[in-house]
Coordinates of C-alpha atoms in Angstrom, one line a residue:
Chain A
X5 CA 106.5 79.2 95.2
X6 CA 104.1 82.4 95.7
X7 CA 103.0 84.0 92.6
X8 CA 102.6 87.4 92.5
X9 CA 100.0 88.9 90.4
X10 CA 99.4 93.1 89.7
X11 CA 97.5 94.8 87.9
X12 CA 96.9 96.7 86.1
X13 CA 100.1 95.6 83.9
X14 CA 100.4 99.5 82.4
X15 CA 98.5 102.8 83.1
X16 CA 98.6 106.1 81.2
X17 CA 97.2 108.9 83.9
X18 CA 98.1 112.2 84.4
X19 CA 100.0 114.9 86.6
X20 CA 97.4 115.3 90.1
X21 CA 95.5 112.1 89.5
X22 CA 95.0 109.5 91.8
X23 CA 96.3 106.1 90.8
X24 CA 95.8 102.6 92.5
X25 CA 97.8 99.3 91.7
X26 CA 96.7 96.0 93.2
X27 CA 98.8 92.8 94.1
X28 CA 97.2 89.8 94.8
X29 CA 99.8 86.9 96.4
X30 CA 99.1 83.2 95.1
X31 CA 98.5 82.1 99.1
X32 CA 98.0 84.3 102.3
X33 CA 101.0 86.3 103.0
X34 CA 100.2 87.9 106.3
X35 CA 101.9 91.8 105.7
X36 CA 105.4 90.5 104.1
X37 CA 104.4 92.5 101.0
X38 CA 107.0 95.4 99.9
X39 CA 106.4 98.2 96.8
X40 CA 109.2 99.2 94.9
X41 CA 109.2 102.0 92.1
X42 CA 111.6 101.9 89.1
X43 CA 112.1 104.6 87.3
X44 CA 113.6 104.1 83.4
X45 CA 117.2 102.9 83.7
X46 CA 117.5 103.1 87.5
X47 CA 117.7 100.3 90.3
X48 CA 114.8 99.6 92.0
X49 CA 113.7 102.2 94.9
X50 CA 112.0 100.5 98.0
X51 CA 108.7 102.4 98.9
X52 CA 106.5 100.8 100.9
X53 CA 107.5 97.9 103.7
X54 CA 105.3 95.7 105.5
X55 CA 102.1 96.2 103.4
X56 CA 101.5 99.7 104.6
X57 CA 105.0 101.1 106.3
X58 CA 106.4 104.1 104.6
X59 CA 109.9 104.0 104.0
X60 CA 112.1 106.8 105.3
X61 CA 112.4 110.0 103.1
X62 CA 109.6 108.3 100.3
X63 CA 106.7 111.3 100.3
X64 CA 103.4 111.2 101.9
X65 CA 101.5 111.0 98.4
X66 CA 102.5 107.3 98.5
X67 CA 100.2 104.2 100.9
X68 CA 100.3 100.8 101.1
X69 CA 97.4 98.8 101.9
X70 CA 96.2 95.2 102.4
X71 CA 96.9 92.4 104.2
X72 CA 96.3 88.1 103.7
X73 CA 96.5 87.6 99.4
X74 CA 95.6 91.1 98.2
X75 CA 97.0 94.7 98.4
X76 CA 97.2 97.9 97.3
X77 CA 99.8 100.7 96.0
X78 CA 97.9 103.9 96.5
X79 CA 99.3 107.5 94.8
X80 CA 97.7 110.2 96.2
X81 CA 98.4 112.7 93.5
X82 CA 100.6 111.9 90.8
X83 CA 104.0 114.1 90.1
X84 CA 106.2 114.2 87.3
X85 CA 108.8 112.2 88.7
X86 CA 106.2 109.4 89.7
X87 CA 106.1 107.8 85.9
X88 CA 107.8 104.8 86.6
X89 CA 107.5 101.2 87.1
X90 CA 106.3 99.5 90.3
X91 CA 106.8 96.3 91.8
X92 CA 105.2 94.2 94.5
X93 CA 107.4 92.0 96.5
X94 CA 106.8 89.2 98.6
X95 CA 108.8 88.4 102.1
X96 CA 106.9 85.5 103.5
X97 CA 109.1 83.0 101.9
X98 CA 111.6 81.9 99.8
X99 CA 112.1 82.3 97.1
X100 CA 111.1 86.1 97.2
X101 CA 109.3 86.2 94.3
X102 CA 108.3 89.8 92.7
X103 CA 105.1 90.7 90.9
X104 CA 105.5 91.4 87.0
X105 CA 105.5 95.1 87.2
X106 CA 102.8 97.7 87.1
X107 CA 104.2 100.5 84.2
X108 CA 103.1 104.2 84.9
X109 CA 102.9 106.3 82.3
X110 CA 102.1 109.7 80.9
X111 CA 98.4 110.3 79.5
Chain B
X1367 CA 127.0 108.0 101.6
X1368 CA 125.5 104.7 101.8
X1369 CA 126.0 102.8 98.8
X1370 CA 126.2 99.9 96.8
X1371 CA 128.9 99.4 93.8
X1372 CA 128.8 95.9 91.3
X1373 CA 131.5 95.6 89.2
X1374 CA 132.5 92.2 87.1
X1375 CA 129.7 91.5 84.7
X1376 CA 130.8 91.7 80.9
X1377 CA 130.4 89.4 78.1
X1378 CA 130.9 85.3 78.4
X1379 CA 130.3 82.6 76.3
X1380 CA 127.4 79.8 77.1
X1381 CA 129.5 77.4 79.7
X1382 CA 131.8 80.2 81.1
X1383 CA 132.2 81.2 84.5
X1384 CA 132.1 85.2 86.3
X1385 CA 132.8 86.4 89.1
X1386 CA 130.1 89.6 90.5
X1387 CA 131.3 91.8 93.4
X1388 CA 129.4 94.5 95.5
X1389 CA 131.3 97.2 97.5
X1390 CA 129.4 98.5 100.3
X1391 CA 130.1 101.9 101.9
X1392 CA 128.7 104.1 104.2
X1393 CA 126.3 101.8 106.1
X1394 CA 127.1 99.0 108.7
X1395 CA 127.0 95.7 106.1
X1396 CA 127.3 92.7 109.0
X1397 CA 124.0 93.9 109.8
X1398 CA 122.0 93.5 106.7
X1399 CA 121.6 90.7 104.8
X1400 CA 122.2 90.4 101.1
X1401 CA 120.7 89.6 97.9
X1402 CA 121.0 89.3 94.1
X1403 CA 118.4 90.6 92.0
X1404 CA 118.7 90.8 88.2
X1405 CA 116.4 91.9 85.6
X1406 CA 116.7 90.7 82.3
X1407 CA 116.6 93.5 79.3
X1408 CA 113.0 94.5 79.1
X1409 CA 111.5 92.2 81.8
X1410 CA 110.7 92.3 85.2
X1411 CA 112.5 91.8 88.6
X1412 CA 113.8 88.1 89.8
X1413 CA 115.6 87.5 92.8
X1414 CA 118.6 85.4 92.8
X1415 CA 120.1 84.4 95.7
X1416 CA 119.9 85.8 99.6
X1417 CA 123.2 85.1 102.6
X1418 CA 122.4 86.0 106.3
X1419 CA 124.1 88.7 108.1
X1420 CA 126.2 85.8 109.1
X1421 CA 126.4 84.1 106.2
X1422 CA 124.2 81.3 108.0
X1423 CA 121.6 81.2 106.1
X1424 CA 122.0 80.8 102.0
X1425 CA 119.2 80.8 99.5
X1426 CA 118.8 80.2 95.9
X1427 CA 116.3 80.7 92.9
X1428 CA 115.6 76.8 91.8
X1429 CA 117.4 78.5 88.2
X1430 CA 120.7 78.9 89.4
X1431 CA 121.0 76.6 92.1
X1432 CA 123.9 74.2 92.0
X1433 CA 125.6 77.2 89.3
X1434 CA 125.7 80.4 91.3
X1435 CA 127.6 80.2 94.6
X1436 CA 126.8 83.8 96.9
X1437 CA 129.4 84.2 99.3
X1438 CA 130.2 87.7 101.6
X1439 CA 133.5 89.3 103.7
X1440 CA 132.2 91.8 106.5
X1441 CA 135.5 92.3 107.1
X1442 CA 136.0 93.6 103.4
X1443 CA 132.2 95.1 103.6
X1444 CA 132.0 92.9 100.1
X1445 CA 129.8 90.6 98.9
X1446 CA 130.0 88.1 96.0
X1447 CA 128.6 86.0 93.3
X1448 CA 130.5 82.8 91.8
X1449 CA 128.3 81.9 88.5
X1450 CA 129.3 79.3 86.8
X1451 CA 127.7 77.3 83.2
X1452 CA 126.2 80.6 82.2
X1453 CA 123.1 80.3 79.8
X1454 CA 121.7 82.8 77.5
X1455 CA 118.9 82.7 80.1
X1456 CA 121.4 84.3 82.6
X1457 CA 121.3 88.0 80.2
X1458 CA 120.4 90.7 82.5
X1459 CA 121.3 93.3 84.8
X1460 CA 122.5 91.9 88.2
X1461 CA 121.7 94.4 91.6
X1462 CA 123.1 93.6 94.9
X1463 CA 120.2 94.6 97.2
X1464 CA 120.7 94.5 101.1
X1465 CA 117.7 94.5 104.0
X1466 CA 118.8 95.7 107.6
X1467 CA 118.9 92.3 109.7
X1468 CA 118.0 93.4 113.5
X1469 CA 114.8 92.8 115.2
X1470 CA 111.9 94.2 114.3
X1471 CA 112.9 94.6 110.3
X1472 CA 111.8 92.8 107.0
X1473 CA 115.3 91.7 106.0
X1474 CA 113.9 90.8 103.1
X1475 CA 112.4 93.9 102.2
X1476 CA 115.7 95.3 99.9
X1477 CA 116.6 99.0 101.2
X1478 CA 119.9 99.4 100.1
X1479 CA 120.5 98.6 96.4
X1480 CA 123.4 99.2 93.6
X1481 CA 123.2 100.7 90.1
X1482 CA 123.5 97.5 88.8
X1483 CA 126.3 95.6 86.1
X1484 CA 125.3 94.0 83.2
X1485 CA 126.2 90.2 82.3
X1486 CA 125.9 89.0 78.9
X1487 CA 125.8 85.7 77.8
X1488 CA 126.3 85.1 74.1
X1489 CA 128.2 83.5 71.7

């Protein structure tokens, strides 16, 4: 199986700051890496296809990056309703194994 | 709207059996294939099990194989999950995910996801 490793596992940062999350696969990957945030109580949202592909009607603020065994989650300026939880995703192969979550909070 | 609607978790005793179902409106379900995802109070995501647009092609998580049986009905735009010998391990939140299957798509990148039902395992 691929492990899936992020980090950092929590950040505090605050509203306008810039915040990066990295994912590092277990074994090259190619680009089959997908970002998904969840906010408190909610199903999981799907951000970022294909390493880097934005997903229809997710803002600008929010890039993917990365390709091979490591990527990145990039927020551009953080908003309000960006506290969350995100998680990396592998598609390569089964099973389709998710990284352990990156938790955003306030500072 | 497109969505996705679970319905049939609830409580079971260690050894007991449910049945999960996912409604699907407002999108074209024999073109994406489906997944269960569940996440366990307080813990991370864990995929469960995948089925083809077709139903061709059927995965598993090595933790519920040969107990969780996914099945779908395009004609019913429904999709399924037959659990049965349910652990304690098996507590969590169970989301029926899709990815659109056509070319040029991650059908395993999940697009389309429900709010969720809850199973509990307990005695």
């Amino acid at each position: 199986d691929i492990q899936m490793t992020q980090s950092p596992s929590s950040l505090s940062a605050s509203v306008g700051d810039r915040v990066t999350i990295t994912c590092r696969a277990s074994q090259s990957i190619s680009s089959y890496l997908n970002w998904y945030q969840q906010r408190a109580g909610k199903a999981p949202k799907l951000l970022i296809y294909a390493a880097s592909s934005l997903q229809s009607g997710v803002p600008l603020r929010f890039s993917g990056s990365g390709s091979g065994t490591d990527f990145t989650l990039t927020i551009s300026s953080l908003q309000p309703e960006d506290f969350a939880t995100y998680y990396c995703q592998q598609s390569y192969s089964t099973p389709w194994t998710f990284g352990q979550g990156t938790k955003v909070e306030i500072k | 709207e497109v969505q996705l609607v679970e319905s049939g978790g609830g409580l079971v005793k260690p050894g007991g059996s449910l049945r999960l179902s996912c409604a699907a409106s407002g999108f074209t379900f024999s073109r994406y294939s489906m997944n269960w995802v569940r996440q366990a109070p307080g813990k991370g995501l864990e995929w469960v099990s995948s089925i083809s647009s077709s139903s061709s092609y059927i995965y598993y998580a090595d933790s519920v194989k040969g107990r969780f049986t996914i099945s779908r009905d395009n004609a019913k735009n429904s999709l399924y999950l037959q659990m049965n010998s349910l652990r304690a391990e098996d507590t969590a939140v169970y989301y029926c995910a899709g990815g659109l299957a056509v070319p040029g798509s991650d059908e395993h990148a999940f697009d389309i996801w429900g709010q969720g039902t809850m199973v509990t395992v307990s005695s």
